[in-house]
Coordinates of C-alpha atoms and ligand atoms in Angstrom, one line a residue:
M58 CA -308.7 29.7 63.1
N59 CA -306.7 31.3 60.3
E60 CA -302.9 31.5 60.0
I61 CA -302.6 35.0 61.6
E62 CA -304.7 33.9 64.6
L63 CA -302.6 30.7 64.9
I64 CA -299.3 32.6 64.9
K65 CA -300.6 35.1 67.4
K66 CA -302.0 32.5 69.8
Y67 CA -299.1 30.0 69.7
F68 CA -295.9 31.8 68.6
M69 CA -296.2 35.4 69.5
Q70 CA -295.0 36.2 73.0
E71 CA -296.7 39.0 75.0
N72 CA -293.9 41.4 74.9
S73 CA -290.4 41.4 73.5
Q74 CA -287.9 40.2 76.0
R75 CA -284.8 41.3 74.3
S76 CA -283.6 44.9 73.7
D77 CA -281.8 43.8 70.5
V78 CA -285.1 42.9 68.8
M79 CA -286.1 46.1 67.1
L80 CA -289.1 44.4 65.5
G81 CA -290.3 40.8 66.1
I82 CA -293.2 38.8 64.8
G83 CA -295.9 40.7 62.9
D84 CA -294.3 42.5 59.9
D85 CA -292.9 41.1 56.7
A86 CA -289.6 40.5 58.5
A87 CA -287.9 40.9 61.8
I88 CA -285.3 43.7 62.5
L89 CA -282.5 42.6 64.8
R90 CA -279.4 44.4 66.1
V91 CA -276.1 42.5 66.4
P92 CA -273.7 43.9 69.0
V93 CA -270.8 45.7 67.2
D94 CA -268.1 43.6 68.7
Q95 CA -269.7 40.2 68.0
D96 CA -270.0 37.8 65.1
L97 CA -273.4 36.5 64.2
V98 CA -273.6 32.7 64.3
V99 CA -276.5 31.1 62.5
T100 CA -277.7 27.5 62.4
M101 CA -280.8 25.5 61.3
D102 CA -282.2 22.1 61.9
T103 CA -285.3 20.3 60.7
L104 CA -287.3 17.6 62.5
N105 CA -289.4 15.5 60.2
A106 CA -292.1 13.1 61.6
G107 CA -291.1 9.5 61.3
I108 CA -287.4 10.3 60.5
H109 CA -286.1 12.5 63.2
F110 CA -288.6 11.5 65.9
P111 CA -290.9 8.5 66.2
E112 CA -294.5 9.2 65.1
N113 CA -295.8 8.9 68.7
T114 CA -293.5 11.6 70.1
T115 CA -295.4 14.2 72.1
A116 CA -295.8 17.7 70.7
F117 CA -294.1 19.2 73.8
D118 CA -291.0 17.0 73.1
I119 CA -290.9 17.9 69.4
G120 CA -291.0 21.6 70.3
Y121 CA -288.4 21.2 73.1
K122 CA -286.1 19.1 71.0
A123 CA -286.3 21.4 67.9
A124 CA -284.9 24.1 70.2
M125 CA -282.3 22.0 71.9
V126 CA -280.8 20.5 68.7
N127 CA -280.2 24.0 67.4
L128 CA -278.9 25.3 70.8
S129 CA -276.5 22.4 70.7
D130 CA -275.1 23.6 67.4
L131 CA -274.6 27.1 68.8
A132 CA -273.0 25.6 71.9
A133 CA -270.5 23.8 69.6
M134 CA -269.5 27.1 68.2
G135 CA -269.2 28.7 71.6
A136 CA -272.0 31.1 70.8
Q137 CA -274.4 32.8 73.1
P138 CA -278.0 32.1 71.9
A139 CA -280.2 35.1 71.0
W140 CA -283.0 34.7 68.4
A141 CA -285.0 32.0 66.7
T142 CA -287.1 31.7 63.5
L143 CA -289.5 28.8 63.0
S144 CA -290.9 27.2 59.8
I145 CA -293.6 24.8 60.5
S146 CA -295.7 22.5 58.2
L147 CA -298.8 21.0 59.6
P148 CA -301.2 18.5 58.0
E149 CA -304.1 20.3 59.8
I150 CA -304.7 22.8 62.6
N151 CA -304.9 20.8 65.9
E152 CA -305.0 23.4 68.7
A153 CA -304.2 21.0 71.5
W154 CA -301.2 19.8 69.6
L155 CA -300.0 23.3 68.7
A156 CA -300.4 24.4 72.4
E157 CA -298.1 21.7 73.5
L158 CA -295.6 22.2 70.7
S159 CA -295.5 25.9 71.6
R160 CA -295.1 25.1 75.3
G161 CA -292.2 22.7 74.6
L162 CA -290.5 25.2 72.3
F163 CA -290.7 28.1 74.7
T164 CA -289.7 26.1 77.7
A165 CA -286.4 25.4 75.9
L166 CA -286.0 28.8 74.3
D167 CA -286.8 30.7 77.6
K168 CA -284.0 28.8 79.4
Y169 CA -281.5 30.7 77.2
D170 CA -283.4 34.0 76.8
V171 CA -283.9 33.3 73.1
E172 CA -286.7 35.2 71.4
L173 CA -288.8 33.8 68.6
V174 CA -288.7 36.7 66.1
G175 CA -290.4 35.2 63.0
G176 CA -291.2 32.3 60.8
D177 CA -293.4 30.7 58.3
T178 CA -296.5 28.5 58.7
N179 CA -297.7 26.1 56.0
R180 CA -299.9 23.1 55.3
G181 CA -298.0 19.9 54.6
S182 CA -296.6 16.7 56.2
L183 CA -295.5 17.4 59.8
S184 CA -292.2 19.1 59.8
V185 CA -290.6 21.6 62.2
T186 CA -287.6 23.7 61.1
L187 CA -286.0 26.0 63.6
Q188 CA -283.2 28.5 62.9
L189 CA -281.2 29.9 65.7
H190 CA -279.0 33.0 65.9
G191 CA -276.3 33.6 68.4
F192 CA -273.3 35.8 69.1
V193 CA -269.7 35.1 69.6
P194 CA -267.0 37.8 70.2
K195 CA -265.3 38.5 66.8
N196 CA -263.1 35.7 65.6
K197 CA -263.6 33.7 68.8
A198 CA -265.9 31.0 67.5
L199 CA -265.0 27.3 68.2
L200 CA -264.3 25.5 64.9
R201 CA -263.9 21.9 63.9
S202 CA -260.5 22.7 62.4
G203 CA -258.1 23.5 65.3
A204 CA -257.3 20.1 66.8
Q205 CA -253.5 19.6 67.4
V206 CA -251.4 16.4 67.8
G207 CA -251.2 15.7 71.5
D208 CA -254.5 17.4 72.5
S209 CA -256.8 15.5 74.8
I210 CA -260.3 14.6 73.5
Y211 CA -263.2 15.2 75.8
V212 CA -266.9 14.6 75.7
S213 CA -269.7 16.0 77.9
G214 CA -272.4 13.9 79.6
E215 CA -273.1 10.3 78.5
L216 CA -272.9 8.7 75.1
G217 CA -275.4 6.1 73.7
T218 CA -278.2 6.8 76.2
A219 CA -280.5 8.4 73.6
A220 CA -279.8 5.5 71.2
L221 CA -280.8 3.0 73.8
A222 CA -283.9 4.9 74.6
L223 CA -284.8 4.9 70.9
Q224 CA -284.4 1.1 70.8
A225 CA -286.7 0.8 73.8
V226 CA -289.3 3.1 72.2
Q227 CA -289.1 0.9 69.1
A228 CA -289.6 -2.2 71.2
K229 CA -286.2 -3.6 70.1
I230 CA -285.1 -4.0 73.8
N231 CA -287.1 -4.5 77.0
L232 CA -286.5 -2.2 79.9
S233 CA -288.3 -1.8 83.2
N234 CA -290.4 1.3 83.6
T235 CA -287.9 2.8 86.1
E236 CA -285.1 2.3 83.6
L237 CA -287.1 3.8 80.8
A238 CA -288.0 6.8 82.9
E239 CA -284.3 7.3 83.6
I240 CA -283.1 7.2 80.0
L241 CA -286.1 8.6 77.9
P242 CA -285.1 12.3 78.7
A243 CA -281.9 11.7 76.8
L244 CA -283.9 11.0 73.6
N245 CA -286.8 13.4 74.1
R246 CA -285.4 16.2 76.3
P247 CA -281.8 16.6 75.4
E248 CA -280.1 19.5 77.1
A249 CA -277.7 21.6 75.0
Q250 CA -274.3 22.2 76.5
V251 CA -274.5 26.0 76.1
A252 CA -272.5 26.9 79.3
L253 CA -269.8 24.4 78.4
G254 CA -269.5 25.9 74.9
L255 CA -269.1 29.4 76.3
A256 CA -266.4 28.2 78.7
L257 CA -264.5 26.4 75.9
R258 CA -264.2 29.5 73.8
D259 CA -260.7 30.5 74.9
L260 CA -259.5 27.0 75.9
A261 CA -260.5 24.3 73.4
S262 CA -258.7 23.8 70.1
S263 CA -261.7 22.4 68.3
C264 CA -265.3 21.5 69.1
I265 CA -268.3 19.7 67.5
D266 CA -271.7 18.7 68.9
I267 CA -272.4 14.9 68.7
S268 CA -275.7 14.5 66.8
D269 CA -274.9 11.6 64.4
G270 CA -272.7 9.6 66.7
L271 CA -269.3 10.2 68.2
S272 CA -267.4 8.3 65.5
K273 CA -269.0 10.1 62.5
D274 CA -268.8 13.5 64.2
L275 CA -265.2 13.1 65.6
K276 CA -264.2 12.2 62.0
H277 CA -265.4 15.6 60.9
V278 CA -263.0 17.2 63.4
L279 CA -260.1 14.9 62.3
A280 CA -260.7 15.7 58.6
K281 CA -261.0 19.5 59.1
S282 CA -257.9 19.5 61.4
G283 CA -255.8 17.1 59.3
V284 CA -255.1 14.8 62.3
G285 CA -255.9 11.3 63.6
A286 CA -257.1 10.1 67.0
I287 CA -257.2 7.2 69.4
V288 CA -260.2 6.7 71.6
E289 CA -260.1 4.5 74.7
L290 CA -263.4 2.5 74.7
A291 CA -263.2 1.8 78.4
Q292 CA -263.2 5.6 79.2
L293 CA -266.4 6.3 77.3
P294 CA -269.1 7.7 79.6
I295 CA -271.8 5.0 79.3
N296 CA -274.9 4.8 81.4
P297 CA -275.0 1.6 83.6
I298 CA -278.4 0.7 82.2
L299 CA -276.6 0.0 78.9
T300 CA -274.1 -2.3 80.4
Q301 CA -276.8 -4.1 82.4
H302 CA -278.7 -5.0 79.2
L303 CA -276.1 -5.3 76.5
P304 CA -272.7 -7.0 75.9
L305 CA -269.9 -4.5 76.3
L306 CA -269.1 -4.4 72.6
D307 CA -272.7 -3.5 71.8
C308 CA -272.5 -0.8 74.4
Y309 CA -269.4 0.6 72.8
C310 CA -271.2 0.5 69.4
L311 CA -274.2 2.4 70.7
A312 CA -271.9 5.0 72.4
V313 CA -269.8 5.4 69.3
S314 CA -272.4 5.3 66.5
G315 CA -275.8 5.9 68.1
G316 CA -277.2 9.3 67.3
D317 CA -279.0 12.1 69.2
D318 CA -276.5 12.5 72.0
Y319 CA -276.3 16.3 71.7
Q320 CA -273.2 16.4 73.8
L321 CA -270.0 18.3 72.9
C322 CA -266.9 16.6 71.8
F323 CA -263.8 19.0 72.1
T324 CA -260.1 18.9 71.9
I325 CA -257.9 20.8 74.4
P326 CA -254.2 21.0 75.1
E327 CA -253.2 19.3 78.4
S328 CA -252.0 22.7 79.7
R329 CA -255.5 24.2 79.6
I330 CA -257.5 21.5 81.4
T331 CA -257.0 22.7 85.0
E332 CA -258.3 26.1 83.9
L333 CA -261.3 24.6 82.2
K334 CA -262.2 22.5 85.2
Q335 CA -262.1 25.6 87.4
Q336 CA -264.6 27.3 85.1
L337 CA -267.0 24.4 84.9
R338 CA -269.4 23.9 87.8
G339 CA -271.4 20.8 87.7
V340 CA -270.8 20.1 84.0
A341 CA -269.6 16.5 83.6
I342 CA -266.8 16.1 81.1
T343 CA -264.8 12.9 80.4
P344 CA -261.4 12.4 78.7
I345 CA -261.8 9.7 76.0
G346 CA -258.6 9.8 74.0
K347 CA -255.9 11.7 72.2
I348 CA -255.3 13.5 69.0
M349 CA -252.5 11.8 67.0
A350 CA -250.6 12.4 63.8
G351 CA -252.2 10.8 60.7
S352 CA -255.8 10.7 59.6
E353 CA -257.3 7.6 61.2
L354 CA -259.8 7.2 64.0
L355 CA -258.7 4.2 66.1
F356 CA -260.5 2.5 69.0
R357 CA -258.7 0.7 71.8
N358 CA -260.1 -1.5 74.5
A359 CA -259.1 -1.9 78.1
A360 CA -256.6 -4.6 77.2
C361 CA -254.9 -2.1 74.8
E362 CA -256.1 -4.1 71.7
M363 CA -257.3 -2.2 68.7
V364 CA -261.0 -2.8 68.1
E365 CA -263.0 -2.6 64.9
L366 CA -266.4 -1.2 65.6
A367 CA -269.3 -1.3 63.1
A368 CA -269.4 2.5 63.6
T369 CA -271.4 4.1 60.9
G370 CA -273.4 6.9 62.7
F371 CA -276.8 8.2 61.7
Q372 CA -277.1 8.3 57.9
H373 CA -279.4 11.0 56.6
F374 CA -279.9 9.4 53.2
Ligands
LIG530 P1 -295.5 37.0 54.9 O1 -296.7 36.5 54.1 O2 -295.2 38.5 54.6 O3 -294.3 36.1 54.7 P2 -296.7 35.8 57.1 O4 -298.1 36.1 57.1 O5 -296.1 34.5 56.7 O6 -295.9 37.0 56.4 O7 -296.2 36.0 58.6 C1 -296.6 37.1 59.4 C2 -295.7 37.3 60.6 O8 -295.7 36.1 61.4 C3 -294.2 37.4 60.2 O9 -293.6 38.3 61.1 C4 -293.6 36.0 60.3 O10 -292.2 36.1 60.6 C5 -294.4 35.5 61.5 N1 -294.6 34.0 61.5 C6 -295.2 33.3 60.6 N2 -295.2 32.0 60.9 C7 -294.6 31.9 62.1 C8 -294.2 30.9 63.0 N3 -294.5 29.6 62.7 N4 -293.5 31.2 64.1 C9 -293.2 32.5 64.4 N5 -293.5 33.5 63.6 C10 -294.2 33.2 62.5
LIG531 MG1 -294.6 39.6 53.4

């Protein structure tokens, strides 16, 4: 099988699904049409074997997660996903593996009507880089920079579940098969909060997606917004499996500095929360703290004592 056959078989979809794709895979480049009233939002993420996923991760999950981590970045901007490009390095052509990667990738992309419009295929150590393109009405994108003193801080979903699943996969903690089955999807099949991102567009003052741990990512918001924050540890949405297996302080550490959550963290004025809740159907969001004057990120426990957490977050280098 040569490169062209490989692309045709695993990455080219039968017919273009989107009317804004003038020309998809097959020429030297794709031709795409951005709606006149929209800004184009572009993001890219790489998954490297052994660094961003354990070596034994299934091809389906690698494809699925490559799409979801990028969709999560678009969600954090309040963007509607549209197109993808894929750069893939493979040590060899393994058709069974490629079929599963492709199935995982398109399972995730199809959920949001995203069309794969091009890419690049090379020989090398296993690495998958996906670029996603989405739209947001002009000047309506959600930024890290708008948090205001007094705003509430919210997160979606649960924090620390993926980090616990990684510990289990690495045999650092022993879980029952039932427990593992419950938490593994958080690591291998994260779900980007696209609908929430769209709902937040006109309501949130700032937004970020949590990929490297709440503490590290919330600090980006604080730095860009020129504010501080206090987070109530007892309010963090933590899966009961964490608290059953770990001391409370360790649970907080995982929730605050474990990576791979792919939830949204956003700030919102009190006055907009009712409106937001009316728009959200079935999306779990939890208030976890407040934006304050200053520049520090403080953590407070249920007894109202300030707590120092060894909160570093995922370090890329
Ligand atoms: P070129 O040599 O001109 O860069 P290629 O032979 O690399 O073109 O690619 C041919 C076509 O296949 C292009 O449309 C390119 O975008 C697409 N393509 C290549 N690799 C991938 C991939 N992994 N996924 C999706 N499309 C791909
Ligand atoms: Mg060319």
